[in-house]
Structures are given as structure tokens and as C-alpha cells.
Amino acid sequence: MQAAVFHGNKTITIGELERPVAGPGEVLLRVRRTALCGSDTKLWIKGAEFTPGHEIFGVVDQPGHAMHGKRCLVYIPVHCGKCETCLAGDTQMCLVESVLVGWNRPGGYAEYLTVPEQCLLPVPDDIEDDIAPLLLDTIGTAAHGVRFVRPLVPPETTGPVLVTGAGPVGMGAIVALQNLGYTDVHVSDLKEERLQLAESFGARRHPVGSRDTRFKLIVECSGAHAARSLGMEIVLPRGVLILIGESDLPWPVQENKAIRRKDFYMVRTFYFPKSDFPLNVELLRNEKARYRRLVDAQFGIDRLPEMFGRFVAGELVKPLLAFA
Ligand SMILES: [Zn+2]
Ligand SMILES: [Zn+2]
């Protein structure tokens, strides 16, 4: 089968690998679409031990298995289903298993991969292949973050909300916020095209770095130090700064009066619990037309090296690797 190899130094090649064989408790999945994700950039730079790709949609190819032929997404956190955290529904934070598909075992920039049975999320027939991968990071991660902090900052008493970073997760956060009752959403980003897309989604443009307006809820989706630090400054007392964007760099916080003299919540969330999935399917159903606009390219695996570079350069919002 064809698979991408991330060598590091921004180099990807497409090679022939042996088709994997499912072990006990696993199935083989034939990949149809894998969405590119900004978090793979570090593998593009440093190289990857396993085939990357973690926003995976495909069809189970395991004759004789109850799931054979089913269209499924891959829930990336491998989880035991039995520990305290899993039993409480927080399968993304299992206390026993810590492997992530596409990170610590092979992922979806390949024609096939094996998937633990508990990581299969069956996709309803009315959700087309071309938008199915959005149910993971774009919708799942963003909507979970908003649901997690909503009790602290209910829409009725929160006023305007700021989203920093209008990439796929930021755009996902805008749609999730609007659907969860936050009607006045502001957005900041350095890229003009992204701001225009966010504006067409009903968000209002907020100048990058501006301290003129303060917000009860700030959804940080860029992972940039500057945006995080500014968020700590301009979040209102008793407000919430939620960090959904990720960064591998050490984050030096320059403490100042605006940060020191204030009670506020700084919240981190990761991915989403499996139990959110039906809610996310409903959100996608209600908002298909807008989510569809985020998918701005689809291409075969031979073009992945070139398209990944264009994606990292910010030319594309949510491109999909597609297999026939
Ligand atoms: Zn991702
Ligand atoms: Zn567990």
C-alpha cells in the first residue's frame, strides 16, 4: 500500500509499505479521507516514527467482523473503557492508555491502517465522505472546549466572545459558539482571507493585539504566545481564557498588573469525549453548508508533499487527502 513517510526537514515522500494486519481487538480500515492538521507540522519538521495523519475516515475492511463495510471515523485516543476516567465518560483522558492513533501508532496518511475496535465511530449515511473528517478536530475539539467552559460563562451573561486564530479549530469554535448561544463573536487573525471567511460566518473582526475591548470569554485557537498572553490581560474578571491551540515551545509569561490583579480561569481542554459524538453529528447536520466551506482542497497521496507545504504556509484551511 502507499503511505507517506515524514522524514523531517519539511520532507515527505510517498513509499510502498506492507498492508498492516489487524491484531486481536483491532480491525483493518481502508482510508477514504484524512484531513491535514496543523499539529502534524512538528512531525513535518522533526520527522515521525509512525505514519502520521489523525483525522481519519474510512471503511472497515475486515470480512467476518460485525463492523465490516461500515463507514467509520477514527477516535484517536486509545482508551481502556474501564478506568475511573473512562467510566466517567472522559475517554480522551484514559488513565491507563496513552497511545494516540497517528502519533504513537500508524495513522491515516496511508491507504490502510489498523484501528482498535473501541476507536471506531460509525458515521451516519447522511454525512458525506467529504465532510466526515470535520467531526473530529474541527467540530469535536472546538465544540467540546466551548461546552466545557459554558457553565462558567453562560451565554446569557457573557456578552461578546473573542476567538483568537481563525484556522480550522478557530472556525470550528465560531460555529460551535454561535450554536451554543453566543451570538456576538469577535475574531482576530493575521491573515486577511481567514478574517473574511470568519466575517462571512457572522464573526466581527478584532484587531490583533488590541487591548481596547475586554471579554468574559476568550477562545484561544492559535497556540501563539502573544495571543495567550494578551488573552490573560484582556479577559474580564471572573472570565475564562480557554487554550485550545497548542504549542511545543516554552511559554514565558510576562506578569503585569492586568494579569496579577484579577481572578480569572485559564482552562485547557483536549480533544473530546466519545459521548459528545452524537451532539457533534447533530451540529454538522445543522451547519453542513458552512462546514463544507472549510474543506478547500482534496487531492491524492502523490500530492501530499506539495499540499502539506501549502497548508503549513496558511494557504488552505482544511485540505483532505482523498483515496478513490
Ligand atoms: Zn489534529
Ligand atoms: Zn481508561
XYZ file of C-alpha atoms in Angstrom, residues 37-276:
240
model
C -3.886 19.093 10.720
C -1.583 21.884 11.843
C -0.393 19.764 14.749
C 1.365 17.492 12.213
C 3.679 20.389 11.410
C 6.050 19.354 14.178
C 6.338 15.888 12.578
C 6.972 17.558 9.221
C 9.870 19.409 10.806
C 11.240 16.735 13.151
C 10.250 13.542 11.357
C 7.883 10.809 12.519
C 8.435 7.274 13.717
C 4.956 6.190 12.576
C 2.853 7.218 9.585
C 1.156 10.466 10.697
C -2.448 11.540 9.981
C -5.053 11.560 12.746
C -8.293 12.956 11.281
C -9.192 9.707 9.577
C -12.333 8.485 7.837
C -12.655 5.167 6.023
C -14.418 1.857 5.609
C -13.794 -1.205 7.757
C -12.226 -3.942 5.616
C -12.368 -6.934 7.927
C -14.514 -9.718 6.381
C -16.375 -11.668 9.046
C -16.248 -8.797 11.558
C -19.510 -7.222 12.713
C -18.248 -3.810 11.535
C -17.108 -4.980 8.073
C -18.130 -2.474 5.379
C -19.138 0.231 7.890
C -18.130 3.859 7.258
C -16.230 4.984 10.344
C -14.130 7.760 11.770
C -11.144 7.003 13.967
C -11.304 8.282 17.542
C -7.600 8.793 18.142
C -7.155 8.254 21.908
C -6.818 4.532 22.560
C -8.667 4.005 25.845
C -9.344 1.131 28.236
C -13.050 1.811 28.828
C -12.704 0.578 32.414
C -10.736 3.127 34.434
C -12.379 5.801 36.567
C -11.932 8.466 33.885
C -13.233 6.313 31.040
C -16.213 5.217 33.142
C -16.970 8.880 33.851
C -17.151 9.343 30.075
C -13.812 11.082 29.601
C -12.373 8.558 27.157
C -9.922 11.158 25.782
C -8.093 11.204 29.120
C -7.904 7.485 29.928
C -5.660 6.913 32.955
C -4.353 3.591 31.623
C -3.778 4.011 27.878
C -1.974 6.986 26.386
C -1.444 5.946 22.764
C -2.865 8.225 20.063
C -3.543 6.949 16.541
C -1.344 8.847 14.081
C 1.149 9.728 16.803
C 2.213 6.622 18.714
C 0.888 4.108 16.192
C 0.371 4.419 12.410
C -2.235 6.904 11.198
C -4.129 7.869 8.093
C -1.704 9.329 5.565
C -1.772 5.836 4.055
C -4.195 3.596 2.200
C -4.807 1.351 5.212
C -4.302 1.294 8.954
C -5.353 -0.938 11.806
C -7.694 0.520 14.412
C -8.643 -0.737 17.888
C -12.351 -1.633 17.834
C -13.198 0.842 20.592
C -11.815 3.677 18.435
C -14.339 3.191 15.606
C -17.001 5.893 15.384
C -19.685 4.811 12.867
C -20.768 7.697 10.630
C -24.461 8.080 9.682
C -25.255 7.733 5.951
C -26.354 11.362 5.566
C -22.867 12.646 6.446
C -20.903 12.676 3.179
C -17.284 11.445 2.947
C -16.065 14.961 2.086
C -17.158 16.462 5.398
C -16.971 13.453 7.728
C -13.393 14.174 8.987
C -14.566 17.582 10.263
C -16.416 15.727 13.042
C -13.060 15.151 14.764
C -10.718 18.107 15.419
C -12.698 20.862 13.697
C -16.054 20.167 15.330
C -15.255 17.753 18.168
C -12.318 19.577 19.755
C -13.779 23.061 19.294
C -17.305 22.229 20.485
C -16.046 20.254 23.475
C -13.957 23.233 24.594
C -16.972 25.535 24.433
C -19.243 23.023 26.200
C -16.618 22.570 28.932
C -16.482 26.251 29.904
C -20.103 27.192 29.246
C -21.227 26.662 32.885
C -18.595 29.229 33.998
C -19.609 31.800 31.408
C -23.215 31.154 30.329
C -24.214 32.896 27.071
C -26.938 34.962 28.815
C -24.420 36.826 30.981
C -21.290 36.750 28.865
C -21.633 39.384 26.140
C -19.097 39.417 23.319
C -16.688 36.490 22.931
C -13.258 36.624 21.306
C -11.762 33.819 19.200
C -8.028 34.248 18.544
C -6.839 32.387 15.449
C -9.187 31.674 12.530
C -7.696 28.384 11.354
C -9.844 25.236 11.223
C -10.241 24.953 15.002
C -10.931 28.690 15.326
C -13.555 28.498 12.573
C -14.980 25.410 14.279
C -15.110 27.381 17.537
C -17.014 30.240 15.867
C -19.717 27.894 14.569
C -19.866 25.977 17.868
C -20.137 29.201 19.914
C -22.966 30.503 17.741
C -24.836 27.208 18.021
C -24.364 27.096 21.784
C -25.922 30.511 22.290
C -23.056 33.018 21.973
C -24.328 35.404 19.333
C -21.681 38.169 19.422
C -18.434 36.510 18.334
C -15.298 38.522 17.535
C -12.248 37.095 15.811
C -8.608 38.047 15.344
C -6.104 36.609 12.878
C -3.119 37.881 10.917
C -4.441 36.573 7.584
C -6.909 38.703 5.644
C -8.559 35.758 3.800
C -9.217 33.995 7.084
C -10.776 37.128 8.567
C -13.020 37.434 5.535
C -14.104 33.817 5.884
C -14.800 34.368 9.598
C -16.770 37.524 8.785
C -18.865 35.607 6.279
C -19.639 33.264 9.199
C -21.024 36.237 11.134
C -17.983 36.966 13.327
C -16.728 40.523 13.829
C -13.122 41.448 13.143
C -10.982 42.304 16.171
C -7.558 43.883 15.578
C -4.656 41.584 16.534
C -3.043 42.838 19.742
C -5.818 45.310 20.590
C -6.459 45.975 24.281
C -9.446 48.266 23.660
C -12.152 45.698 24.352
C -12.212 43.156 27.152
C -14.032 39.851 27.019
C -15.655 37.493 29.503
C -14.764 34.538 27.285
C -11.693 34.194 25.065
C -11.212 31.050 22.984
C -7.522 30.859 22.055
C -7.054 28.711 18.951
C -3.729 29.929 17.531
C -1.256 28.447 20.027
C 0.748 31.694 19.729
C 2.410 33.029 22.882
C 1.389 36.582 22.079
C -2.284 35.613 21.792
C -2.194 33.635 25.045
C -0.509 36.428 26.983
C -2.829 39.071 25.572
C -5.789 36.841 26.446
C -4.671 36.793 30.078
C -4.605 40.582 30.029
C -7.913 41.318 28.337
C -10.052 38.592 29.865
C -12.562 40.225 32.223
C -12.575 39.454 35.967
C -14.166 36.032 36.622
C -13.921 35.388 32.902
C -12.447 32.412 31.040
C -9.427 32.119 28.773
C -9.547 28.686 27.189
C -6.441 27.394 25.437
C -7.413 25.088 22.592
C -4.471 25.964 20.314
C -1.286 24.029 21.052
C 2.390 24.913 21.181
C 5.510 22.879 21.907
C 7.580 25.900 22.857
C 8.188 27.017 26.443
C 5.819 29.835 27.253
C 7.322 32.682 29.235
C 4.504 34.720 30.778
C 5.348 38.339 31.402
C 3.290 39.022 34.506
C 1.892 42.528 34.836
C -0.821 44.410 36.683
C -3.531 43.406 34.210
C -2.818 39.738 34.894
C -1.868 39.862 38.575
C -4.810 41.790 39.979
C -7.617 39.617 38.742
C -9.457 36.364 39.394
C -9.930 34.507 36.137
C -9.966 30.976 34.785
C -7.328 29.708 32.395
C -8.595 26.427 31.008
C -7.100 23.753 28.822
C -9.122 21.082 27.033
C -8.005 18.186 24.876
C -9.969 16.528 22.067
C -13.447 15.336 23.117
C -15.236 12.541 24.971
C -16.756 9.832 22.791
C -20.163 10.628 24.277
C -20.032 14.042 22.512
